[in-house]
Coordinates of C-alpha atoms and ligand atoms in Angstrom, one line a residue:
X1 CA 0.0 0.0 0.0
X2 CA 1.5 3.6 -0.7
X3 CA 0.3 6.8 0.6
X4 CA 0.1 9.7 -1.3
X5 CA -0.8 13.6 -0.8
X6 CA 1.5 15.1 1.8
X7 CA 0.3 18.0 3.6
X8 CA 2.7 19.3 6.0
X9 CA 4.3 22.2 5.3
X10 CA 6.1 23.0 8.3
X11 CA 6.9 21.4 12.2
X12 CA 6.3 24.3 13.9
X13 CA 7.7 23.2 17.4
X14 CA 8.6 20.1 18.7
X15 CA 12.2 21.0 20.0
X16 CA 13.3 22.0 22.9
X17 CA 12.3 25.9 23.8
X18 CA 10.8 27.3 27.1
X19 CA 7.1 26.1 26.2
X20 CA 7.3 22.8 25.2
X21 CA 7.4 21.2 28.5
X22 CA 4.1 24.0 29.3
X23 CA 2.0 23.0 26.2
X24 CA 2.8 19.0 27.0
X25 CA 1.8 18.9 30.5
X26 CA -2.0 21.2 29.3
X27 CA -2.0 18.8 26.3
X28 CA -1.8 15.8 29.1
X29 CA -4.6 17.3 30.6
X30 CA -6.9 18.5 27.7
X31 CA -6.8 14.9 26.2
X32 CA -6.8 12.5 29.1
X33 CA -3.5 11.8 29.6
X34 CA -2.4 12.6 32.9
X35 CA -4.4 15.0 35.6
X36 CA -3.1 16.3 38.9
X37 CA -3.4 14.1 41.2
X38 CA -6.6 14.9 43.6
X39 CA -7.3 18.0 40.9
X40 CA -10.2 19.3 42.6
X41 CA -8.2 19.6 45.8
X42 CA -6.0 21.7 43.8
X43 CA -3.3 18.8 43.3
X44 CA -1.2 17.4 45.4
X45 CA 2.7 18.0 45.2
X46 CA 3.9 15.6 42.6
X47 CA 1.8 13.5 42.4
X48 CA -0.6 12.5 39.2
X49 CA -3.0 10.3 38.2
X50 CA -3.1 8.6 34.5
X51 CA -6.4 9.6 32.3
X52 CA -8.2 6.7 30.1
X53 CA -5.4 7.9 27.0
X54 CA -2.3 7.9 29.8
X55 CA -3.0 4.8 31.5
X56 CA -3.3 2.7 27.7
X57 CA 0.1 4.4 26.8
X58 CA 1.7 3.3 30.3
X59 CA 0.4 -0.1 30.0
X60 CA 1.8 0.1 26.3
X61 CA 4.8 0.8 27.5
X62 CA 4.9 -1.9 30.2
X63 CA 4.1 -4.1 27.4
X64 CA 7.1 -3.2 25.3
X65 CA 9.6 -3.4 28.4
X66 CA 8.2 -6.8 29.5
X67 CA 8.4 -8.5 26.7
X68 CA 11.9 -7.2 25.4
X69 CA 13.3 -8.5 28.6
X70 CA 11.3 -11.5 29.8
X71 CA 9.5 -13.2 26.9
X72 CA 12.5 -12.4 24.2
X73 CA 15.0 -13.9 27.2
X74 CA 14.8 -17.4 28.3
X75 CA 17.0 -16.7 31.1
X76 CA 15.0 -13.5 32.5
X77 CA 12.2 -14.3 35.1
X78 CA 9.4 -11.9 36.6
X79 CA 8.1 -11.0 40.1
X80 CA 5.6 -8.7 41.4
X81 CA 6.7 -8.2 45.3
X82 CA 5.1 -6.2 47.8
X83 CA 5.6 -2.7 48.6
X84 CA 6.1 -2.7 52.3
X85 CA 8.5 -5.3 53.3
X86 CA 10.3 -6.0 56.5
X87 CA 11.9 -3.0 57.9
X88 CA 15.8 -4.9 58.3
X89 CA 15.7 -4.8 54.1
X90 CA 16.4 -1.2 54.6
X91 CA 19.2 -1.0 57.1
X92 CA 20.7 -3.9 55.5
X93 CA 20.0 -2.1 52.1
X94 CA 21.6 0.7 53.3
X95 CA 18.3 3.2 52.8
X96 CA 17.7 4.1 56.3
X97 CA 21.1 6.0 57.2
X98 CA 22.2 6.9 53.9
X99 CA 19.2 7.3 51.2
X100 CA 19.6 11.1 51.9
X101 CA 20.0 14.2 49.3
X102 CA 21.7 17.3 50.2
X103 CA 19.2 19.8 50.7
X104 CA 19.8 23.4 50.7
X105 CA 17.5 26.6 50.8
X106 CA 18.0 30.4 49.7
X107 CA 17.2 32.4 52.9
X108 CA 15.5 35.3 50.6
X109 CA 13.3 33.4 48.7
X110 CA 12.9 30.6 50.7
X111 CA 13.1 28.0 48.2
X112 CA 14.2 24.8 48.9
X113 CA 16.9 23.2 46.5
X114 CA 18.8 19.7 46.0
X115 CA 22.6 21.1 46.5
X116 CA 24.1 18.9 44.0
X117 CA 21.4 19.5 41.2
X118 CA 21.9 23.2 41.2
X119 CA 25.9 22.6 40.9
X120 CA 24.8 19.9 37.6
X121 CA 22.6 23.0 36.8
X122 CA 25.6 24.8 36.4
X123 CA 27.6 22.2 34.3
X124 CA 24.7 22.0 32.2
X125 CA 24.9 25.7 31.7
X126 CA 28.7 25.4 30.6
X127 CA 27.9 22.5 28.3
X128 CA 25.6 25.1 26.8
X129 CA 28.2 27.4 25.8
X130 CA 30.1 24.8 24.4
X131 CA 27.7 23.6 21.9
X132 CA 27.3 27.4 21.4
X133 CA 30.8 27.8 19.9
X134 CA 30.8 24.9 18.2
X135 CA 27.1 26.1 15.9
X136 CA 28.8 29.2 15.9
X137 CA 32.2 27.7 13.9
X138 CA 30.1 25.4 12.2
X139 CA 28.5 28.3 10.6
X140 CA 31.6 29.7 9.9
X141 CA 33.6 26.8 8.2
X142 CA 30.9 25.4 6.5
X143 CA 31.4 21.9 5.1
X144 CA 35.4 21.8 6.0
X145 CA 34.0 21.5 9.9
X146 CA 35.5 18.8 12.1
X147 CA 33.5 18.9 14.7
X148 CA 35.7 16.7 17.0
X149 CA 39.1 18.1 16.3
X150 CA 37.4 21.7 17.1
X151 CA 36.1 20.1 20.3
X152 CA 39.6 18.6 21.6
X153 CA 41.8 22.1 20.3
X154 CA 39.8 25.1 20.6
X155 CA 40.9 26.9 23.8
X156 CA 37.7 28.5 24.8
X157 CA 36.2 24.8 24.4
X158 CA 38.9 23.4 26.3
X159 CA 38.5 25.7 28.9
X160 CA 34.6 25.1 29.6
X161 CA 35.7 21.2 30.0
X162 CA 38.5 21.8 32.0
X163 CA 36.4 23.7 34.2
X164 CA 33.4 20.9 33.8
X165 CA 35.8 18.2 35.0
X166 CA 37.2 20.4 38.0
X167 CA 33.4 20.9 38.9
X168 CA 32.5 16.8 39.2
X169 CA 35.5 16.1 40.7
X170 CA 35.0 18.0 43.8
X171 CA 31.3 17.6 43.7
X172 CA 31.4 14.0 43.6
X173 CA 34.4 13.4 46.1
X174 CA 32.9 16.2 48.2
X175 CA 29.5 14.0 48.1
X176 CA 31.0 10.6 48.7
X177 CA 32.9 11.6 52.0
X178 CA 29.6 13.7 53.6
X179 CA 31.6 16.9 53.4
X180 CA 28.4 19.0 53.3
X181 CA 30.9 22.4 53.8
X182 CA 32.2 21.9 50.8
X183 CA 29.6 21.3 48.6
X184 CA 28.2 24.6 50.4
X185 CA 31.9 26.1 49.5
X186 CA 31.7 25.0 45.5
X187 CA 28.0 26.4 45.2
X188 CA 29.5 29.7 46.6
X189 CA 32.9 30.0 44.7
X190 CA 30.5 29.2 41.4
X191 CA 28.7 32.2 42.3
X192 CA 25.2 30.2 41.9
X193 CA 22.3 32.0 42.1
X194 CA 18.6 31.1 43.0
X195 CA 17.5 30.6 40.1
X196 CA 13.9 32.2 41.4
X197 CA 15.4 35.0 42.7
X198 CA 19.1 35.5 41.5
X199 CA 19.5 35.7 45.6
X200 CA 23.2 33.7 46.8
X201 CA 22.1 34.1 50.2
X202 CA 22.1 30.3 51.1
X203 CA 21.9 28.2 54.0
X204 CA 24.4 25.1 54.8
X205 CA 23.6 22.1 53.3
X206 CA 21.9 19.7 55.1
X207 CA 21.3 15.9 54.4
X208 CA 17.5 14.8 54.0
X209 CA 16.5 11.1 54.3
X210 CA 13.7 10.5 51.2
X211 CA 12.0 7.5 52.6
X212 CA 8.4 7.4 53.7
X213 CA 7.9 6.1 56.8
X214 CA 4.6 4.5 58.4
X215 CA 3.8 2.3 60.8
X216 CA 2.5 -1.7 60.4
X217 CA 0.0 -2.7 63.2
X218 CA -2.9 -1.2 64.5
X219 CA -2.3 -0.1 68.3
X220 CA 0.4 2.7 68.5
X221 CA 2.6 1.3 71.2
X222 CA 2.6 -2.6 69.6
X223 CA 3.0 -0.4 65.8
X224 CA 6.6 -1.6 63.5
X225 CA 7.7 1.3 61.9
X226 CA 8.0 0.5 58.0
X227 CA 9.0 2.3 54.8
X228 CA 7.1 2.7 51.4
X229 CA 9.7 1.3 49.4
X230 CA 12.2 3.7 47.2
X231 CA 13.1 1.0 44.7
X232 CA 11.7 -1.8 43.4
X233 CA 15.1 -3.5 43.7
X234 CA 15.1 -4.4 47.3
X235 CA 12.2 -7.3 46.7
X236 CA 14.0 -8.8 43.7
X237 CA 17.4 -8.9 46.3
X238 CA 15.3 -10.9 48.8
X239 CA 13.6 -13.1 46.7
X240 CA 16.4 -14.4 44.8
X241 CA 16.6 -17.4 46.3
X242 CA 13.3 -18.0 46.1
X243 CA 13.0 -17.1 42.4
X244 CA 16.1 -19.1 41.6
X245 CA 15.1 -22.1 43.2
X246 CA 11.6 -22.4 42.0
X247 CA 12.2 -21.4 38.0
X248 CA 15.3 -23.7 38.2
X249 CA 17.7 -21.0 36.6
X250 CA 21.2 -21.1 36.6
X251 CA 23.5 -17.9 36.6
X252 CA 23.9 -15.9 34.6
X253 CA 19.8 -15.2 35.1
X254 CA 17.6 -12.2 35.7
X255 CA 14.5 -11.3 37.5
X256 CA 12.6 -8.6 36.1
X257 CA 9.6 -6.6 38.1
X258 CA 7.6 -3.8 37.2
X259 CA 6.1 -1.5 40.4
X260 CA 5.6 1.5 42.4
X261 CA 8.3 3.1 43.7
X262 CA 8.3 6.2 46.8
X263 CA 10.8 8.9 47.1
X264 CA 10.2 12.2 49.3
X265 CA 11.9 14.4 46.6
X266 CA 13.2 18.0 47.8
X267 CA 12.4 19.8 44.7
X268 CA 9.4 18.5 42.7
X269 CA 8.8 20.4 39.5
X270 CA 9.1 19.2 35.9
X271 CA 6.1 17.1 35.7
X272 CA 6.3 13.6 35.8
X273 CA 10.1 13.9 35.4
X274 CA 10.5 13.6 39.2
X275 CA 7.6 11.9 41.0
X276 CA 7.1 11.1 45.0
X277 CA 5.2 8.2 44.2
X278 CA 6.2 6.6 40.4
X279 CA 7.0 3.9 39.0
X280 CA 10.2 1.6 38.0
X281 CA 10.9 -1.1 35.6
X282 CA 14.0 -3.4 36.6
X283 CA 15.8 -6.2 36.2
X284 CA 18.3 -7.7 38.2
X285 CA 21.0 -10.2 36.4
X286 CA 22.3 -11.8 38.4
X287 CA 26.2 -13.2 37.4
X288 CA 29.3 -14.8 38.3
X289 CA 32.1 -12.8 39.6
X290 CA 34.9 -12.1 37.4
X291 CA 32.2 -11.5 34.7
X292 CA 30.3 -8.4 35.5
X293 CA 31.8 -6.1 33.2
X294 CA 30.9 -8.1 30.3
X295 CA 27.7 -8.4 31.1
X296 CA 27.4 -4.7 32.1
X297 CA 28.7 -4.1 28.2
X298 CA 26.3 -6.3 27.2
X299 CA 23.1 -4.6 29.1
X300 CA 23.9 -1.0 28.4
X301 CA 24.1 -2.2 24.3
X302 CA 20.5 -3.7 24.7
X303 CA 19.2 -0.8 26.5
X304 CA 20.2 2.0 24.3
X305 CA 19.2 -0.6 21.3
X306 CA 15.5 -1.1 23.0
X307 CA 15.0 2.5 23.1
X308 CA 16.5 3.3 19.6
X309 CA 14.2 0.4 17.9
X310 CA 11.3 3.2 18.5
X311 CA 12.3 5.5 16.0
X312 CA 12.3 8.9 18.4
X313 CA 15.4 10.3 17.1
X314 CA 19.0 8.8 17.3
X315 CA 20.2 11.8 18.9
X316 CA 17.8 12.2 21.7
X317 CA 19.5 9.9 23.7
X318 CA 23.6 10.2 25.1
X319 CA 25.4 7.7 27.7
X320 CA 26.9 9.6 30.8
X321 CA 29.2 7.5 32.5
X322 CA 29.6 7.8 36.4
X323 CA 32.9 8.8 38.0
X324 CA 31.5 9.2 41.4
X325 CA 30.1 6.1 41.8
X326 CA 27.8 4.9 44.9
X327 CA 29.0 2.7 47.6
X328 CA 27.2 -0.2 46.1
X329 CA 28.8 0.1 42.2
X330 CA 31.9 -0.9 40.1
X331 CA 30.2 0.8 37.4
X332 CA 27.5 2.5 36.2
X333 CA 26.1 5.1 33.3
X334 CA 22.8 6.9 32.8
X335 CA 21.0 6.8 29.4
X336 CA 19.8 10.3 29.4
X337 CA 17.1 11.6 27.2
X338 CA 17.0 14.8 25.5
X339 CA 13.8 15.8 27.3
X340 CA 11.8 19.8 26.5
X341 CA 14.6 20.9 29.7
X342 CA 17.6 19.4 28.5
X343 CA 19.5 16.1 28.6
X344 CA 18.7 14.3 31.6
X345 CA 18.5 10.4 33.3
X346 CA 16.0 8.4 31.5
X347 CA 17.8 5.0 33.0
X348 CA 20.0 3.6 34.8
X349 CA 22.8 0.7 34.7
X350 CA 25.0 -0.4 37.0
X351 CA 27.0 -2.6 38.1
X352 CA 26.3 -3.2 41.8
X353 CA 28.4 -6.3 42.9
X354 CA 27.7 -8.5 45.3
X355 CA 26.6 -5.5 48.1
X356 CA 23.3 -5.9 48.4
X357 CA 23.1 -9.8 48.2
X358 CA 25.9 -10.0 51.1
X359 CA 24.3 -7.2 52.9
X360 CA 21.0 -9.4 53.2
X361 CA 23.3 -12.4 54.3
X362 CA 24.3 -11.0 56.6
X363 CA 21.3 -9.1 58.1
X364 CA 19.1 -12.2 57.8
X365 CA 21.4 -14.8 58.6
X366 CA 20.9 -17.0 55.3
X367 CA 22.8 -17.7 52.8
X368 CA 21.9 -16.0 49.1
X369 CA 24.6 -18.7 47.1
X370 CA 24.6 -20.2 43.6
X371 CA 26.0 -23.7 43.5
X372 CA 28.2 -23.8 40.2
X373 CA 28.0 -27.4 39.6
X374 CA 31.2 -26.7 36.5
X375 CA 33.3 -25.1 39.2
X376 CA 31.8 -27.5 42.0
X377 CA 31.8 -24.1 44.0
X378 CA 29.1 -21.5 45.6
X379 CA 29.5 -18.3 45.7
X380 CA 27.2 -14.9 46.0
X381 CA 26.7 -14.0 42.7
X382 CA 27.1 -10.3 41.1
X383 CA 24.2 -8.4 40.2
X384 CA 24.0 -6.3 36.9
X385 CA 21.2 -3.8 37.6
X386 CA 19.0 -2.2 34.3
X387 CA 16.1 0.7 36.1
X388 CA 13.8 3.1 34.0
X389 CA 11.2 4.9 35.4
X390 CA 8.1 4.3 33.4
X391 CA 7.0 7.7 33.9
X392 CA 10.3 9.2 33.3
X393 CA 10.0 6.9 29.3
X394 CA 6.1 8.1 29.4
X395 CA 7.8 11.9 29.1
X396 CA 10.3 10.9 26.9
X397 CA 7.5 9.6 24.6
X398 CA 5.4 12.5 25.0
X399 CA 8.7 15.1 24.4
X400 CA 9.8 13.6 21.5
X401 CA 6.5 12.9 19.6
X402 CA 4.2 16.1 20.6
X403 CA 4.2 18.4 17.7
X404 CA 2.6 21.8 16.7
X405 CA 2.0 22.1 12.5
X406 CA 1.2 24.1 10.2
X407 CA -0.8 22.8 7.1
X408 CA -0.5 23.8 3.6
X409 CA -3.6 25.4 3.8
X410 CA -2.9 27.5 6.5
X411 CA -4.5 26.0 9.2
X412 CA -2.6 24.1 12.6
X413 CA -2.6 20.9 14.1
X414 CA -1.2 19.2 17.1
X415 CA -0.5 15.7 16.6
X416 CA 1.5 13.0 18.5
X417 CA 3.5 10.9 16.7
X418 CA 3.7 8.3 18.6
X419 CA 5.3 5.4 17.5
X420 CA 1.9 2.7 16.8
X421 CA 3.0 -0.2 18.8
X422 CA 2.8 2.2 21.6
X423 CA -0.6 4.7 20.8
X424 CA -3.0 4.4 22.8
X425 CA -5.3 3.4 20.6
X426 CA -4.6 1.6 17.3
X427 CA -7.4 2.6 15.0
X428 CA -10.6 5.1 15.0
X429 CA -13.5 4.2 13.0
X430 CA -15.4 6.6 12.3
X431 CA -18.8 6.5 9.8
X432 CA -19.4 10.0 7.5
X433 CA -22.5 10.8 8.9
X434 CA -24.6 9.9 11.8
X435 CA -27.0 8.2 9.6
X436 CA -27.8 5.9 6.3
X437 CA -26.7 3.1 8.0
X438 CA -23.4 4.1 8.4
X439 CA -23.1 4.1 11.8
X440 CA -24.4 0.4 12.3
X441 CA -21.6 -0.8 9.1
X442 CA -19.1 0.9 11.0
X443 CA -20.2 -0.8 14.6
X444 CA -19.9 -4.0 12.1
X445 CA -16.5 -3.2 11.7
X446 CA -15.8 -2.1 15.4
X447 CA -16.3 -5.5 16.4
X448 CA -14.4 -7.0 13.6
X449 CA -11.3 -5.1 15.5
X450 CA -12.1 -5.2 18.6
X451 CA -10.8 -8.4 20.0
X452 CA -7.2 -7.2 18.5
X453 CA -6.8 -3.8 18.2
X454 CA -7.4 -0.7 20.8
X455 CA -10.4 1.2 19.3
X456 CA -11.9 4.3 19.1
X457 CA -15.6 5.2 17.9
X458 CA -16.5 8.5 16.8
X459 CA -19.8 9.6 15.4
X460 CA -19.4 13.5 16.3
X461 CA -18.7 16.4 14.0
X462 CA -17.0 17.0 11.1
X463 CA -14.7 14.4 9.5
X464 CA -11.8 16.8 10.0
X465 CA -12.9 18.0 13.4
X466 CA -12.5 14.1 14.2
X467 CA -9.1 13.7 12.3
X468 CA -7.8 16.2 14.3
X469 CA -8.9 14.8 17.9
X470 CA -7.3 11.3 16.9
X471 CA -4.1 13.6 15.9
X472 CA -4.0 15.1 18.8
X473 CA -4.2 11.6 20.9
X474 CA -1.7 10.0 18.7
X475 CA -4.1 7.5 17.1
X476 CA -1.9 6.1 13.8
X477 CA -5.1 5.4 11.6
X478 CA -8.0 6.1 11.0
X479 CA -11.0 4.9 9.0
X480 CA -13.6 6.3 7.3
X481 CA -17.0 4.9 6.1
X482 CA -19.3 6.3 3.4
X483 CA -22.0 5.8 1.3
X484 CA -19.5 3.9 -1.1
X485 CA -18.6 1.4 2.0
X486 CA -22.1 0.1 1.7
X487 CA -21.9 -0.6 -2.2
X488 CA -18.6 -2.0 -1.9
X489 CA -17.0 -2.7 1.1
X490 CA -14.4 -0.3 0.9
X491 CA -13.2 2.3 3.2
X492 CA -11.2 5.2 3.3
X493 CA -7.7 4.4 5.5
X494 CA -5.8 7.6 6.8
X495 CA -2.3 7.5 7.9
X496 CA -1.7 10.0 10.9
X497 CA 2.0 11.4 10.5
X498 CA 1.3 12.3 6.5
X499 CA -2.7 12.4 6.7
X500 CA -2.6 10.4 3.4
X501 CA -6.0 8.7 2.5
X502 CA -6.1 5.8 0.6
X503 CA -9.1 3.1 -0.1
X504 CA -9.0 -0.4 1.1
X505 CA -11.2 -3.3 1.2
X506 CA -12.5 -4.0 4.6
X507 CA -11.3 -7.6 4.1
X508 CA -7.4 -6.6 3.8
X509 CA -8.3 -4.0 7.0
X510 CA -6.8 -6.6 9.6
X511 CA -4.0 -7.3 8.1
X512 CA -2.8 -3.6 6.9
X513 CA -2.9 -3.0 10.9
X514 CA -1.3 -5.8 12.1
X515 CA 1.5 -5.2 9.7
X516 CA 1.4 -1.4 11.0
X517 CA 0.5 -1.4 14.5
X518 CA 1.6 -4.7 16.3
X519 CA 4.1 -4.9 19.2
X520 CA 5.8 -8.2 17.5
X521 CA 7.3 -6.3 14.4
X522 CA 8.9 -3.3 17.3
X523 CA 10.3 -6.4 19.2
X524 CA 11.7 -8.3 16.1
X525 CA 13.1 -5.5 15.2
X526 CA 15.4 -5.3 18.7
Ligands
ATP601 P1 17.8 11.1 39.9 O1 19.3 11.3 39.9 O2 17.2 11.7 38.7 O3 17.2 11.4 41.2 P2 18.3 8.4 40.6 O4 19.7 8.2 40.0 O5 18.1 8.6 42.0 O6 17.6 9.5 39.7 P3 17.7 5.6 40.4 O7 17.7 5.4 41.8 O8 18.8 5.1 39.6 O9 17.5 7.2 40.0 O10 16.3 5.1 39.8 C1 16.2 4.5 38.5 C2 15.2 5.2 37.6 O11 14.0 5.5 38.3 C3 15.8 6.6 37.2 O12 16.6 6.4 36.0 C4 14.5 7.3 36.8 O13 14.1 7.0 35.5 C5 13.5 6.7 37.8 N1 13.2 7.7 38.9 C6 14.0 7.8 40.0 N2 13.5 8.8 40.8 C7 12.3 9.2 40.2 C8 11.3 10.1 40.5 N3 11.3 10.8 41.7 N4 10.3 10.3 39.7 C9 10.2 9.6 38.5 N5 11.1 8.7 38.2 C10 12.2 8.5 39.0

């Protein structure tokens, strides 16, 4: 099938500017995607709740992550665990005395900030001036630009990563050791300002613990107290004994889980991008020492791969490597994700040894060991570690496929070009007119697709009226019946991104969207 009649004349906006982040988070709203949580309460610090359009995308999403890592791996497992577990996990976990941020607030505007993220705020802003000089000598060499050999010999450029380096450094050692003076020091010799009030009047930095606590019990002096849990990870590391045992895997395996996740962030702005209640995807692989680097190799290739298979743009995504790395790691790097505020963590992958598997050893008293039966040897084994945040990939989505246009005939549209296997819904049928029968053929059809395909019915205005709701909800086809439909069972077909229309027989209907839409040719693809 080939689709003709292209009638975009321009992308008005879906790059990075001060108002794409604004227009997603109304266009969230406006078509069901996400709300406030508790909106008529005025919201609730965030927190939000996923609309009828937000929750299919999520669970889309899900879909994609689950079955790129369990069903496509014969040696990955899942588990759903609870989110309140026994309160040791967290001391042994190492949650309770050092899960903390460094907080800090500007005494003039009061504003509270995370110490560390207004210093990476800083780096970011030097970052920015690099990629300033390097447009600006693009420009002016023209084709005979290199940009790396400008990158590694142009003074000014040098400088700016000079200085970025210096910055980490004593961030990240400053960090690891608790010297809170310090990081209070750096933020003051960078002359950073609130960036609210361009006030430097700061307080010390303070650490700030990010676990909910509650209690477990119902009489106040017999009451546990227990934590909402921060990661998911925690109830894979306990259960891998159980897990390992009962699917009869040998190492190297994984255990994958989906689930909420609680964090009492210090600064919650940006959306969804940073939650107090969200959720993670991980999976735990669990290896034989000696080979954990490989395997870390190995899981940051398949994780960039899964997110490049969904077409949002090769260059939206960068690794950062960690220098500073947490007590836990031997390695680790972010995928970030060039979100509407810059490149930031999308995911996570590290390398965490055998810390937190020993740690429960020895809190619990049991042994977590593998029997080799080649070596004839146990051992703890080491964990490679792979964490998104759903909600973190539900704004990557959204960021990279929310666009304004402007049609050749003057008019605009907002559409979301989400990639199909992941729209919320596949298909809109949607008779002429409200009447002539059209509306019961295209109920016929409606239940034709029904058992396989998320659908939409729409009966209400104009046909372009309806072509541009499905736009703006991301829906990658749509189809049209007339008075011709009923003479011979043909229909008209529209194509979302390029609003080409084309006729098709209602016979070759399932197919054409099963080639189009279906979750199996995305995961082939990986
Ligand atoms: P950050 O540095 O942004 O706080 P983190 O390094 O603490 O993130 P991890 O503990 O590695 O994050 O968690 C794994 C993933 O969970 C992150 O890559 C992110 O996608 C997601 N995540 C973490 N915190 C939040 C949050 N508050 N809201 C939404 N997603 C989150």
């Amino acid at each position: 099938m080939s689709f003709t009649k292209p009638y975009i004349f321009a992308a008005m906006s879906n790059t990075p500017d001060g108002n794409t982040l604004k227009n997603i988070v109304s266009h969230c709203k406006e078509y069901g995607f996400i709300y406030p949580s508790s909106d008529i309460y005025d919201g609730l610090g965030a927190t939000y709740d996923y609309g009828p359009n937000g929750v299919e995308l999520k669970n889309n999403i899900k879909n994609y992550w689950w079955q790129a890592m369990v069903r496509m791996h014969g040696n990955i497992v899942g588990l759903d665990a609870a989110i309140f577990m026994h309160p040791t996990t967290w001391k042994a976990s190492g949650h309770v005395d050092a899960f903390n941020d460094p907080l800090i607030d500007n005494k003039d505007s009061k504003k509270r900030y995370r110490a560390d993220v207004l210093v990476e705020e800083y780096i970011a802003k030097v970052e920015g001036k690099i990629k300033k000089e390097v447009t600006k000598a693009a420009k002016r060499f023209g084709d005979a630009f290199n940009e790396e050999e400008f990158i590694r010999t142009n003074g000014r450029v040098v400088g700016y990563k000079e200085k970025i380096a210096q910055v980490e450094k004593r961030l990240g050692s400053s960090l690891s050791s608790g010297n809170l003076a310090d990081v209070k020091a750096l933020i003051e010799e960078l002359e950073i300002a609130d960036p609210v009030s361009g006030s430097k009047n700061w307080t010390d930095v303070r650490q700030f613990n990010l676990m909910f606590g509650t209690e477990i019990g119902s009489l106040a002096e017999g009451a546990d107290k227990i934590y909402l849990r921060p990661e998911t990870a925690q109830g894979i590391f306990v259960n891998y004994l159980n897990v390992q045992k009962t699917s009869r895997q040998r190492l190297p395996f994984g255990i994958a889980q989906i689930g909420k996740a609680f964090r009492n962030e210090i600064i919650a702005r940006q959306f969804i991008f940073r939650m107090r209640e969200f959720e993670q995807m991980e999976m735990q692989f669990f290896v034989k020492p000696g080979t954990e680097m490989e395997w870390y190799e190995s899981w940051k290739e398949k994780r960039i791969n899964w997110h490049k298979a969904l077409g949002l743009g090769e260059n939206n995504y960068r690794f950062h490597d960690h220098h500073n790395l947490a007590h836990y790691a031997n390695a680790a790097a972010d995928i970030e994700f060039n979100f509407p505020m810059g490149f930031k963590e999308l995911e996570g992958i590290h390398s965490r040894t055998d810390f937190d598997l020993k740690a429960h050893e020895e809190y619990s008293g049991k042994k977590l060991q593998f029997f080799d039966p080649e070596d004839n040897e146990s051992y703890t084994p080491y964990v490679v570690e792979t964490s998104i945040g759903l909600d973190r990939m539900f704004l990557a989505v959204m960021s990279a496929c929310y666009t304004e246009e402007k049609l050749e005939d003057g008019s605009e549209r907002t559409v979301l070009r989400i990639p199909p296997a992941l729209a919320p819904n596949k298909v809109a049928i949607l008779p002429l007119m409200n009447k002539d029968d059209l509306p019961e053929k295209a109920r016929e059809i409606l239940s034709q697709l029904k058992f396989d395909f998320a659908t939409q019915y729409d009966a209400k205005d104009a046909i372009g009226k309806r072509y541009r709701r499905q736009d703006a909800i991301g829906t990658p086809y749509c189809v049209t019946i007339d008075h011709q439909t009923l003479e011979d069972d043909s229909v008209t077909f529209r194509e979302r991104d390029s609003m080409a229309q084309e006729r098709v027989s209602i016979a070759e209907l399932m197919q054409t969207l099963e080639e189009k839409v279906s979750m199996k040719r995305l995961l082939s693809s990986l």
